[in-house]
Structure formats: C-alpha cells, structure tokens
Short mmCIF file of C-alpha atoms in Angstrom, two decimals:
data_model
loop_
_atom_site.label_atom_id
_atom_site.label_comp_id
_atom_site.label_asym_id
_atom_site.label_seq_id
_atom_site.Cartn_x
_atom_site.Cartn_y
_atom_site.Cartn_z
CA MET A 337 93.68 -9.47 -43.11
CA ARG A 338 93.75 -6.55 -40.74
CA GLY A 339 95.21 -8.70 -37.82
CA CYS A 340 97.90 -10.01 -40.10
CA GLY A 341 98.73 -6.57 -41.11
CA SER A 342 98.94 -5.21 -37.65
CA THR A 343 101.29 -8.21 -36.54
CA ASN A 344 103.42 -7.34 -39.57
CA THR A 345 103.79 -3.60 -38.64
CA ASN A 346 104.43 -4.71 -34.96
CA ALA A 347 107.31 -6.90 -36.07
CA GLN A 348 108.70 -4.08 -38.29
CA THR A 349 108.50 -1.63 -35.35
CA THR A 350 110.39 -4.20 -33.09
CA TYR A 351 112.96 -4.59 -35.77
CA LYS A 352 113.53 -0.93 -36.28
CA LEU A 353 113.87 -0.53 -32.35
CA LYS A 354 116.40 -3.30 -32.10
CA GLN A 355 118.48 -1.54 -34.84
CA LEU A 356 118.27 1.73 -33.16
CA VAL A 357 119.48 -0.03 -29.84
CA ILE A 358 122.39 -1.68 -31.57
CA LEU A 359 123.41 1.59 -33.34
CA SER A 360 123.25 3.67 -30.16
CA LEU A 361 125.19 0.85 -28.33
CA ILE A 362 127.92 1.03 -31.20
CA LEU A 363 128.17 4.70 -30.89
CA PHE A 364 128.42 4.62 -27.23
CA LEU A 365 131.31 2.07 -27.45
CA GLU A 366 133.13 4.04 -30.09
CA ARG A 367 132.89 7.13 -27.88
CA VAL A 368 134.29 5.12 -25.02
CA TYR A 369 137.18 3.79 -26.87
CA LEU A 370 138.02 7.03 -28.57
CA TYR A 371 138.16 9.11 -25.46
#
C-alpha cells in the first residue's frame, strides 16, 4: 500500500512538472511572437 501510494504521488509530480514545462514553453513562444 505504501509503495503504491509513493508511485502514485511520483506520477502526479511528473504530470505537474510536464504541465509546468508546457505552460512555460507556450508563454515563451507567445512572447517571441508578440515582440
């Protein structure tokens, strides 16, 4: 149970990190296109 929970949280953190990277990429591209 404990191991399963740790893997679940790990997957959630990776997912959040991916979202963060994608968001920053979009913001960066928007800045490049705007200026």
